[in-house]
Amino acid sequence: MTGGGSTRDPAATMAGVAGSDPQLSVAAGTDASKGNQSLNTATSNDQGALSPWGKFVRKSPLAALILQRLALSVALLFAVSIMIFGGVEALPGDFATTYLGQSATPQAVANIRKDLGLDQPATTRYFQWLGGALQGDFGNSWASRNSVSEQIGKRLGNSLFLAFFAAIISIPLAIGLGMLAVQFRDRLVDKVINVISLAAISLPEFFVGYLLILFFAVQMGVATFPATVYDSMGLTERLSAIALPTATLVLVVLAHMMRMTRAAILNVMSSAYVETAELKGLSGLRIIARHAAPNAVAPVINVVALNLAYLVVGVVVVEVVFVYPGMGQYMVDAVTVRDMPVVQACGLIFAAFYIFLNMVADILAIVANPRLRHPR
Amino acid sequence: MRLRSIPLSAWVGIAGIAIALICAIFAPWLAPHGESEIVGDIWAPMGGDFLLGTDNLGRDLLSRLIYGARTTIFVALAATVLSFSLGMLLSFIAAVTGGLVDQLFSRFNDLMMAIPTLIFALVVLAVLPQQLWILILVMAVLDSTRVYRIGRAVALDVAVMEFVEAARLRGEGTGWIIFREILPNTLSPLLAEFGLRFAFSILFLSTLSFLGLGIQPPAADWGGMVKDNKDGIIFGISAALVPGAAIAILTICVNLVVDWLMKRTSSLKGGRGDA
């Protein structure tokens, strides 16, 4: 359990552990090790007749592993789409009845259901929905009758804009602080960073957000709240509008990423070859540059990708706090009025981003692992 | 275990948790006013008659905070206990049985974890009626995926040990192996995990309540109280920050204890220290 006292997004923690510690490898590791096994069987058994896939695996195992991981992600996304659609179908509660409330006569309910296309069988609607979603059409919102894709098109850009700036600030900061903590391990600097990051992990996003609003927007008046952005805004105006939401996101992700970076580097530093290098009498800098750093790159990249995945989800709460017109706000509003097409579309897009970033993390881990690079 | 060996940070954490628990258990006796009783002006400042001021409807903030401790802790604890029972049972069954059952459970778990927890909860809560037991159940099921993953990893380590093999050869059933052989030997690392899940549950519940999808008014709950009072922030009224701080402090306290437990279990195992 290398993750330390991290409470937020345990998936990231565990997968981070899996990336750096083969014993616990469940998430990132399964694919790699599974690929490995099939690799072994392919090379040992199929001496005579090789299937085209077997040949391909033998020739370029790395590409084969990456292809496997890609295929897994596509399958996963497909399964998730079934879960999001099917889950909504299977669960009790009917929109038409809720929508009409007291005046839900059977006739009115039937009319609404027909209007929304709910009278068709679920499988038909699923394939219609999936086909539309693949072409970028998510149907119309039940509540406002507007096109969902149009709304998402505007809001997704806003959300990504926010997440992008949070990422380019937090990533270098987290890696720098993590390395600082390793450098001064078990000394005062490390302990201070440890306690502060532990506290920061425990803070809910909305608390951090309102704290920043109270200080910077209300009392000092240097920042704007609410963080509204519109199309005609210039880049500088836009940036000043998202200053506080970005700061909130950075604070929330930073602590987590820093702790995971520290754990990943420490893991490498405590390995046998670093000890050997120390005993050989190499200088500290040389050990870090030549022995530790190349091996720490993979887990650190993994940590970054996983935290970016968290960032995409973290925007939901932050957008609600700052009344920022992004995907998260859209989804939460839709959930409160039970506007299912919007909820499904947002859910699928968020899940797709999450799956994509997790996949990138795994693929980078595969690429960075020299043991998988050469055919045996 | 000697009391003196417990570090200061852990003591702070234990004290914080104890205070929150006392508030939760003895809420009706400790709170100066009723849970949803309107006692004064809207957003009265701190100090004076009301120690922490009043909220957006003129209810005493301190009283609501104390009652809120009850709701928040109860729901978070119930969800954690449930998710732990579910996750551990399934993971132990998977680890002991192996084969197809293990594959089936694990792949399904991977699928559940491929969707971010908050997004999953939003989708599910959009459909289900807003009731307390449903909220607890949704939180528990979503969280049990994390417990399952760790539980399986820990149980797999134990399941291959000689004493489990001996029990199998003795002819003990799966139930015995799970509860009498594996459970006692995995309890200590899972205890730290329990704390971690509990802290996560508090944050998760508060987030859901803050988004208006968790505990419904008029019941007091810390996340919901932030939501109620958030409009005051623009006027410089800090009423929303008080319950927010309560959430933060309780989570920090739980984390401090967990941190100590983790260090303790890893040093017991002769592990890599604080890595």
XYZ file of C-alpha atoms in Angstrom:
651
model
C 0.000 0.000 0.000
C 2.310 2.585 -1.296
C -0.347 5.245 -1.639
C 0.041 6.515 1.904
C -2.911 8.290 3.441
C -4.531 9.257 0.223
C -8.286 9.243 0.318
C -9.127 10.764 -2.987
C -9.741 8.548 -5.945
C -8.414 5.254 -4.676
C -8.471 3.815 -8.177
C -5.653 6.119 -9.030
C -3.786 5.144 -5.885
C -4.112 1.462 -6.413
C -3.336 1.603 -10.074
C -0.370 3.766 -9.224
C 0.807 1.081 -6.871
C 0.204 -1.511 -9.509
C 2.341 0.389 -11.919
C 5.301 0.487 -9.602
C 4.978 -2.730 -7.670
C 4.579 -5.944 -9.627
C 3.318 -7.883 -6.602
C 0.115 -5.925 -6.369
C -0.377 -5.439 -10.042
C -4.053 -5.659 -10.715
C -5.007 -2.775 -12.938
C -2.143 -1.708 -15.091
C -0.316 -4.896 -14.451
C -2.883 -7.427 -15.558
C -2.768 -6.404 -19.144
C 0.982 -6.368 -19.263
C 1.344 -9.708 -17.514
C -1.450 -11.274 -19.506
C 0.230 -10.111 -22.636
C 3.405 -11.582 -21.301
C 1.847 -14.969 -20.744
C 0.362 -15.121 -24.189
C 3.720 -14.019 -25.454
C 5.392 -16.925 -23.708
C 2.924 -19.488 -24.945
C 3.166 -18.105 -28.429
C 6.932 -18.400 -28.503
C 7.215 -21.805 -26.824
C 4.303 -23.771 -28.273
C 3.897 -22.516 -31.766
C 7.152 -23.648 -33.261
C 5.520 -25.221 -36.274
C 2.319 -23.528 -37.358
C 2.065 -19.891 -36.380
C -1.157 -18.009 -36.773
C -0.818 -14.536 -38.270
C -1.397 -13.045 -34.793
C 1.229 -15.373 -33.337
C 3.732 -14.273 -35.942
C 2.956 -10.677 -35.252
C 3.372 -11.210 -31.501
C 6.715 -12.851 -32.131
C 7.966 -10.170 -34.445
C 6.963 -7.112 -32.451
C 5.771 -7.990 -28.954
C 5.574 -4.350 -27.929
C 3.142 -3.420 -30.684
C 1.112 -6.526 -29.893
C 0.837 -5.559 -26.229
C -0.212 -2.043 -27.133
C -2.784 -3.347 -29.594
C -4.158 -5.654 -26.920
C -4.455 -2.767 -24.517
C -6.214 -0.649 -27.148
C -8.645 -3.447 -27.891
C -9.314 -3.835 -24.189
C -10.156 -0.142 -23.894
C -12.567 -0.291 -26.786
C -14.248 -3.339 -25.268
C -14.367 -1.598 -21.914
C -15.939 1.502 -23.413
C -18.516 -0.637 -25.160
C -19.335 -2.438 -21.900
C -19.562 0.887 -20.085
C -22.001 2.201 -22.674
C -24.171 -0.863 -22.076
C -23.968 -0.302 -18.323
C -24.869 3.370 -18.561
C -27.774 2.705 -20.888
C -28.894 -0.642 -19.507
C -28.492 0.432 -15.886
C -30.806 3.326 -16.491
C -33.299 0.965 -18.134
C -33.192 -1.721 -15.490
C -33.517 0.561 -12.519
C -36.977 1.412 -11.231
C -38.478 4.846 -11.674
C -40.063 6.150 -14.811
C -39.404 9.587 -16.228
C -42.924 10.051 -17.554
C -44.504 9.321 -14.177
C -42.039 11.571 -12.344
C -42.438 14.308 -14.913
C -46.223 14.409 -14.713
C -46.341 14.010 -10.957
C -49.920 14.153 -9.677
C -51.507 14.398 -13.112
C -50.081 11.086 -14.310
C -53.099 9.488 -15.940
C -52.275 6.317 -17.898
C -53.116 8.092 -21.143
C -50.810 11.045 -20.452
C -47.996 8.726 -19.415
C -48.402 6.721 -22.616
C -48.352 9.912 -24.681
C -45.160 11.172 -23.132
C -43.502 7.792 -23.465
C -44.394 7.730 -27.135
C -43.194 11.291 -27.541
C -39.783 10.432 -26.108
C -39.582 7.165 -27.976
C -39.758 5.139 -24.757
C -42.366 2.776 -26.158
C -39.816 1.018 -28.353
C -37.930 -2.009 -27.025
C -34.758 -1.228 -25.059
C -32.377 -2.993 -27.451
C -33.631 -0.972 -30.422
C -33.199 2.260 -28.510
C -29.769 1.214 -27.297
C -28.456 0.660 -30.800
C -30.063 3.854 -32.012
C -28.477 5.714 -29.126
C -25.056 4.104 -29.609
C -25.131 4.661 -33.355
C -26.012 8.294 -32.816
C -23.378 8.686 -30.104
C -20.673 7.327 -32.408
C -21.600 9.962 -34.962
C -21.645 12.641 -32.291
C -25.421 12.842 -31.962
C -26.761 12.313 -28.461
C -30.394 13.087 -29.192
C -32.461 15.819 -27.615
C -32.718 16.827 -23.997
C -36.001 15.818 -22.371
C -36.225 18.952 -20.304
C -35.341 21.687 -22.771
C -35.813 19.795 -26.084
C -32.497 21.202 -27.289
C -29.816 19.154 -28.976
C -27.557 17.573 -26.372
C -24.542 17.462 -28.704
C -24.718 21.184 -29.330
C -24.644 21.988 -25.626
C -21.870 19.476 -25.011
C -19.856 20.892 -27.884
C -19.728 24.275 -26.166
C -19.277 23.029 -22.639
C -16.711 20.303 -23.294
C -14.329 22.929 -24.646
C -14.784 25.013 -21.501
C -14.140 22.041 -19.234
C -11.052 20.963 -21.163
C -9.750 24.533 -21.105
C -10.010 24.520 -17.319
C -8.516 21.045 -16.921
C -5.679 21.862 -19.325
C -4.484 24.866 -17.351
C -4.841 23.007 -14.073
C -2.708 20.223 -15.548
C 0.133 22.368 -16.909
C 0.463 24.102 -13.547
C 0.131 21.085 -11.279
C 2.284 18.527 -13.111
C 5.692 20.292 -12.900
C 4.872 21.501 -9.400
C 3.938 18.022 -8.187
C 7.009 16.344 -9.673
C 9.299 19.065 -8.317
C 7.837 18.863 -4.829
C 7.877 15.087 -4.918
C 11.572 15.075 -5.797
C 12.218 17.665 -3.093
C 10.500 15.436 -0.555
C 12.644 12.470 -1.650
C 15.819 14.528 -1.553
C 15.133 15.641 2.029
C 13.592 12.347 3.020
C 12.665 12.032 6.706
C 13.930 15.524 7.385
C 11.946 18.621 8.227
C 11.127 19.626 4.624
C 9.730 16.192 3.889
C 7.682 16.103 7.071
C 6.210 19.550 6.436
C 5.318 18.595 2.857
C 3.871 15.316 4.121
C 1.592 16.923 6.715
C 0.432 19.701 4.378
C -0.309 17.297 1.546
C -2.148 14.949 3.880
C -4.323 17.858 4.961
C -4.851 18.994 1.378
C -5.993 15.517 0.354
C -8.577 15.570 3.115
C -10.132 18.864 2.053
C -13.310 18.627 0.008
C -13.078 20.527 -3.299
C -15.973 22.806 -2.472
C -14.363 23.857 0.809
C -11.133 24.837 -0.949
C -13.166 26.616 -3.611
C -15.255 28.713 -1.247
C -12.246 29.488 0.899
C -10.462 30.898 -2.159
C -13.573 32.816 -3.207
C -13.946 34.369 0.236
C -10.316 35.457 0.362
C -9.510 36.470 -3.179
C -12.824 37.478 -4.703
C -14.748 38.911 -1.756
C -12.221 40.255 0.743
C -9.340 41.228 -1.518
C -11.346 41.708 -4.686
C -8.534 40.571 -6.981
C -10.374 37.680 -8.636
C -13.744 37.339 -10.297
C -16.650 35.252 -9.099
C -18.717 33.652 -10.534
C -16.392 32.390 -13.236
C -18.604 33.014 -16.241
C -17.085 32.687 -19.691
C -18.762 33.448 -22.983
C -17.792 33.156 -26.620
C -16.767 36.765 -27.274
C -14.291 36.776 -24.380
C -10.610 37.424 -25.077
C -7.981 34.964 -23.866
C -6.681 37.185 -21.043
C -10.205 37.852 -19.775
C -10.910 34.138 -19.937
C -7.742 33.317 -18.046
C -8.524 35.749 -15.267
C -12.025 34.289 -15.030
C -10.721 30.763 -14.551
C -7.910 31.739 -12.157
C -9.757 30.643 -9.016
C -11.245 27.403 -10.373
C -7.845 26.470 -11.741
C -6.203 27.194 -8.399
C -8.766 24.994 -6.659
C -8.191 22.118 -9.045
C -4.421 22.483 -8.760
C -4.551 22.392 -4.957
C -6.775 19.331 -4.990
C -4.731 17.339 -7.513
C -1.313 18.575 -6.487
C -1.194 16.909 -3.089
C -2.286 13.592 -4.472
C 0.076 13.639 -7.408
C 2.962 14.742 -5.210
C 2.467 11.926 -2.723
C 2.279 9.366 -5.486
C 5.369 10.783 -7.167
C 7.246 10.635 -3.892
C 6.204 7.042 -3.331
C 7.176 6.081 -6.884
C 10.638 7.635 -6.657
C 11.230 6.248 -3.158
C 10.313 2.831 -4.442
C 13.093 3.067 -7.008
C 15.550 4.594 -4.558
C 15.133 1.684 -2.151
C 15.898 -0.926 -4.787
C 19.019 -3.075 -4.768
C 20.792 -1.477 -7.729
C 20.618 1.987 -6.197
C 22.107 0.550 -3.007
C 24.857 -1.055 -5.080
C 25.541 2.260 -6.771
C 25.758 3.915 -3.357
C 28.147 1.233 -2.113
C 30.268 1.672 -5.219
C 30.785 5.220 -4.001
C 28.991 7.069 -6.770
C 27.913 10.616 -6.068
C 24.303 11.297 -5.154
C 23.627 13.257 -8.313
C 25.070 10.550 -10.540
C 22.973 7.874 -8.853
C 19.806 9.871 -9.387
C 20.620 10.832 -12.969
C 22.018 7.518 -14.234
C 20.370 4.856 -12.104
C 17.233 6.116 -10.426
C 15.749 8.541 -12.955
C 15.445 6.178 -15.967
C 13.629 3.671 -13.804
C 11.438 6.262 -12.112
C 10.212 7.801 -15.372
C 7.647 5.082 -16.030
C 5.916 5.177 -12.646
C 5.945 8.979 -12.605
C 4.359 9.187 -16.063
C 1.819 6.679 -14.846
C 1.074 8.832 -11.805
C 0.597 11.900 -13.982
C -1.769 10.193 -16.413
C -3.848 8.738 -13.599
C -4.158 12.094 -11.919
C -5.198 13.705 -15.168
C -7.974 11.142 -15.260
C -8.973 12.294 -11.806
C -8.787 15.906 -12.925
C -11.403 15.315 -15.605
C -13.800 14.114 -12.922
C -12.720 16.722 -10.379
C -14.007 19.463 -12.628
C -17.592 18.438 -11.828
C -17.623 19.821 -8.295
C -15.367 22.763 -9.088
C -17.615 23.853 -11.932
C -20.654 23.775 -9.670
C -18.837 25.831 -7.022
C -17.711 28.494 -9.481
C -20.868 28.413 -11.642
C -18.603 27.665 -14.597
C -20.430 26.657 -17.803
C -18.784 23.277 -18.345
C -19.734 19.613 -18.667
C -19.883 18.965 -14.938
C -22.412 21.657 -14.243
C -24.471 20.467 -17.189
C -24.504 16.925 -15.876
C -25.376 17.846 -12.303
C -28.242 20.061 -13.493
C -29.503 17.235 -15.670
C -29.341 14.758 -12.789
C -31.500 16.977 -10.557
C -34.263 17.154 -13.170
C -33.706 13.546 -14.295
C -32.989 14.490 -17.876
C -31.719 11.096 -18.951
C -30.306 11.772 -22.465
C -28.061 14.475 -21.018
C -27.016 12.322 -18.069
C -26.199 9.388 -20.336
C -24.264 11.511 -22.795
C -22.219 13.249 -20.082
C -21.653 9.986 -18.258
C -20.384 8.318 -21.408
C -18.044 11.202 -22.266
C -16.594 11.415 -18.756
C -16.118 7.644 -18.695
C -14.497 7.768 -22.141
C -11.971 10.358 -20.970
C -11.269 8.358 -17.854
C -10.780 5.122 -19.775
C -8.638 6.878 -22.383
C -6.283 8.414 -19.832
C -6.001 5.137 -17.934
C -5.149 3.462 -21.203
C -2.495 6.073 -21.961
C -1.033 5.444 -18.515
C -0.856 1.706 -19.162
C 0.577 2.053 -22.655
C 3.244 4.445 -21.440
C 4.100 1.942 -18.720
C 4.419 -0.792 -21.346
C 6.579 1.372 -23.604
C 8.793 2.460 -20.734
C 9.398 -1.114 -19.582
C 12.515 -2.350 -21.390
C 11.791 -5.963 -20.442
C 8.836 -6.014 -22.833
C 10.705 -4.348 -25.666
C 12.781 -7.281 -26.890
C 11.388 -10.552 -28.140
C 12.679 -13.557 -26.255
C 0.938 -2.128 21.952
C 2.063 0.524 24.364
C 0.209 3.820 24.521
C 3.461 5.715 24.536
C 4.435 4.361 21.146
C 1.497 6.145 19.513
C 2.801 9.305 17.833
C 1.377 12.735 18.563
C -0.301 13.041 15.155
C -2.257 9.862 15.781
C -3.373 11.161 19.196
C -4.654 14.346 17.543
C -6.557 12.207 15.071
C -8.030 9.972 17.773
C -9.102 13.008 19.792
C -10.802 14.586 16.777
C -12.683 11.411 15.939
C -13.730 11.035 19.578
C -15.142 14.582 19.699
C -17.084 14.016 16.465
C -18.445 10.714 17.790
C -19.520 12.291 21.082
C -21.314 15.039 19.134
C -23.008 12.442 16.989
C -24.135 10.207 19.858
C -25.253 12.872 22.314
C -26.537 15.411 19.766
C -29.940 16.123 21.398
C -28.283 16.854 24.748
C -25.354 18.852 23.432
C -27.095 21.057 20.894
C -28.395 24.331 22.359
C -31.268 24.505 19.843
C -33.319 22.111 17.739
C -32.183 20.682 14.412
C -34.509 22.689 12.175
C -35.724 25.254 14.692
C -35.614 28.860 13.441
C -34.179 30.870 16.281
C -33.004 34.223 14.955
C -32.115 36.431 12.031
C -30.779 35.151 8.746
C -26.983 34.826 8.777
C -26.419 36.338 12.213
C -22.672 36.820 12.822
C -20.603 34.569 15.054
C -20.519 35.192 18.767
C -23.290 36.536 20.991
C -26.284 34.267 21.464
C -25.247 31.932 18.705
C -21.677 30.727 18.979
C -21.236 30.113 15.254
C -24.009 32.379 14.020
C -27.125 31.337 12.131
C -27.687 29.948 8.661
C -29.656 31.007 5.597
C -33.019 30.388 7.312
C -32.033 31.657 10.746
C -31.288 28.274 12.293
C -28.500 27.922 14.848
C -25.384 26.801 12.991
C -23.751 25.106 15.985
C -26.829 22.988 16.664
C -27.092 21.987 13.049
C -23.399 21.170 13.014
C -23.831 18.836 15.979
C -26.907 17.169 14.494
C -25.146 17.074 11.148
C -22.311 15.079 12.704
C -24.899 12.453 13.539
C -26.237 12.165 9.982
C -22.908 12.447 8.223
C -21.064 9.966 10.415
C -23.935 7.509 10.516
C -24.430 7.413 6.759
C -20.712 7.337 5.981
C -20.107 4.598 8.547
C -23.057 2.524 7.381
C -21.885 2.777 3.780
C -18.313 1.861 4.729
C -19.324 -1.152 6.834
C -21.607 -2.369 4.084
C -19.034 -1.858 1.334
C -16.435 -3.634 3.429
C -18.618 -6.636 4.145
C -19.583 -6.891 0.494
C -16.135 -6.256 -0.946
C -14.312 -8.549 1.457
C -16.776 -11.396 1.143
C -16.661 -11.330 -2.650
C -12.903 -10.887 -2.805
C -12.261 -13.751 -0.370
C -14.618 -16.019 -2.281
C -12.786 -15.095 -5.477
C -9.366 -15.695 -3.922
C -10.298 -19.026 -2.335
C -12.311 -20.438 -5.219
C -10.172 -19.150 -8.060
C -10.847 -20.180 -11.621
C -13.963 -19.021 -13.370
C -15.554 -17.350 -10.334
C -12.425 -15.305 -9.767
C -12.271 -14.295 -13.430
C -15.937 -13.379 -13.495
C -15.824 -11.277 -10.316
C -12.559 -9.582 -11.213
C -13.503 -8.657 -14.759
C -16.837 -7.273 -13.574
C -14.982 -5.313 -10.922
C -12.640 -3.899 -13.554
C -15.658 -2.806 -15.530
C -17.199 -1.057 -12.523
C -13.930 0.706 -11.816
C -13.626 1.900 -15.411
C -16.331 4.446 -14.675
C -15.308 7.228 -12.286
C -17.136 6.846 -8.954
C -18.752 10.260 -8.895
C -19.988 9.991 -12.482
C -21.363 6.510 -11.812
C -23.146 7.769 -8.713
C -24.619 10.697 -10.633
C -25.970 8.410 -13.351
C -27.456 5.956 -10.858
C -28.907 8.594 -8.532
C -30.532 10.323 -11.500
C -32.737 7.278 -11.907
C -33.321 6.007 -8.382
C -35.752 7.636 -5.952
C -34.126 9.845 -3.330
C -34.163 7.765 -0.181
C -31.610 7.334 2.541
C -31.162 3.573 2.268
C -30.742 3.839 -1.491
C -28.047 6.466 -1.020
C -26.206 4.238 1.466
C -26.527 1.249 -0.830
C -25.231 3.126 -3.880
C -22.267 4.468 -1.931
C -21.521 1.021 -0.541
C -21.685 -0.804 -3.856
C -19.513 1.750 -5.638
C -16.971 1.719 -2.841
C -16.893 -2.062 -2.523
C -15.059 -2.270 -5.862
C -12.023 -0.687 -4.223
C -12.281 -2.964 -1.215
C -12.596 -5.959 -3.509
C -9.383 -5.118 -5.320
C -7.325 -4.791 -2.167
C -9.073 -7.647 -0.399
C -8.300 -10.001 -3.285
C -4.651 -8.993 -3.427
C -4.219 -9.525 0.318
C -6.237 -12.736 0.403
C -4.312 -14.253 -2.503
C -1.112 -13.833 -0.502
C -2.615 -15.680 2.449
C -4.507 -18.309 0.429
C -1.294 -20.008 -0.693
C 0.141 -20.384 2.825
C 0.706 -23.761 4.434
C -1.934 -23.432 7.121
C -4.610 -22.804 4.481
C -3.370 -25.822 2.580
C -3.532 -27.835 5.790
C -7.085 -26.725 6.434
C -8.046 -27.703 2.902
C -6.490 -31.147 3.344
C -8.350 -31.475 6.628
C -11.484 -31.160 4.550
C -12.697 -27.785 5.801
C -15.288 -26.032 3.682
C -14.921 -22.696 1.868
C -16.749 -20.885 4.666
C -14.268 -22.102 7.297
C -11.291 -21.185 5.162
C -12.642 -17.692 4.554
C -13.678 -16.874 8.114
C -11.276 -18.939 10.236
C -8.079 -18.970 8.175
C -7.954 -15.972 5.859
C -9.965 -13.310 7.678
C -7.910 -13.277 10.916
C -4.671 -13.052 8.944
C -5.739 -10.174 6.718
C -7.436 -8.064 9.366
C -4.541 -5.814 10.193
C -3.844 -4.369 6.722
C -7.552 -4.167 6.076
C -8.069 -2.106 9.229
C -6.055 0.749 7.762
C -7.990 0.342 4.553
C -11.225 0.647 6.512
C -10.145 4.027 7.837
C -9.202 5.141 4.351
C -12.569 4.081 2.958
C -14.360 5.815 5.845
C -12.567 9.100 5.127
C -13.408 8.695 1.472
C -17.048 7.987 2.335
C -17.305 11.201 4.351
C -15.917 13.211 1.446
C -18.056 11.400 -1.081
C -21.259 11.818 0.920
C -20.507 15.487 1.484
C -19.859 15.995 -2.214
C -23.125 14.321 -3.158
C -25.046 16.349 -0.570
C -23.336 19.486 -1.766
C -24.509 18.736 -5.306
C -28.028 18.289 -3.915
C -28.153 14.541 -4.507
C -27.241 13.218 -1.076
C -29.170 13.698 2.130
C -32.316 15.717 1.583
C -33.397 18.729 3.682
C -34.477 19.524 6.336
C -32.148 16.919 7.882
C -28.855 18.533 8.802
C -25.797 17.147 7.044
C -22.446 18.828 6.603
C -22.308 18.768 2.809
C -25.900 19.949 2.537
C -25.206 22.784 4.994
C -22.459 24.070 2.704
C -24.950 24.021 -0.150
C -27.578 25.867 1.927
C -25.215 28.645 2.888
C -23.135 28.980 -0.257
C -24.993 32.064 -1.480
C -23.758 33.992 1.531
C -20.143 33.748 0.404
C -20.514 36.598 -2.106
C -21.570 38.876 0.766
C -18.568 37.837 2.784
C -20.589 35.618 5.120
C -18.543 32.607 6.097
C -21.407 30.381 7.290
C -20.765 27.893 4.467
C -17.161 27.449 5.517
C -18.006 26.199 9.023
C -19.521 22.847 7.982
C -16.891 22.642 5.237
C -14.187 22.967 7.876
C -15.912 20.318 9.979
C -15.739 17.871 7.059
C -12.104 18.745 6.450
C -11.088 18.382 10.112
C -12.833 15.040 10.565
C -11.268 13.679 7.374
C -7.826 14.915 8.379
C -8.212 13.240 11.783
C -9.206 9.931 10.200
C -6.284 10.216 7.807
C -3.818 10.879 10.609
C -4.893 7.692 12.361
C -4.789 5.745 9.092
C -1.317 7.057 8.357
C -0.089 5.745 11.681
C -1.863 2.383 11.231
C -0.293 1.971 7.803
C 3.185 2.719 9.056
C 2.622 0.283 11.885
C 1.445 -2.587 9.684
C 4.196 -2.014 7.151
C 6.874 -2.024 9.858
C 5.325 -5.155 11.372
C 5.731 -6.882 8.065
C 9.279 -5.638 7.793
C 8.263 -3.674 4.785
C 9.865 -0.757 3.091
C 9.055 1.670 5.861
C 7.106 4.685 4.776
C 7.520 4.160 1.070
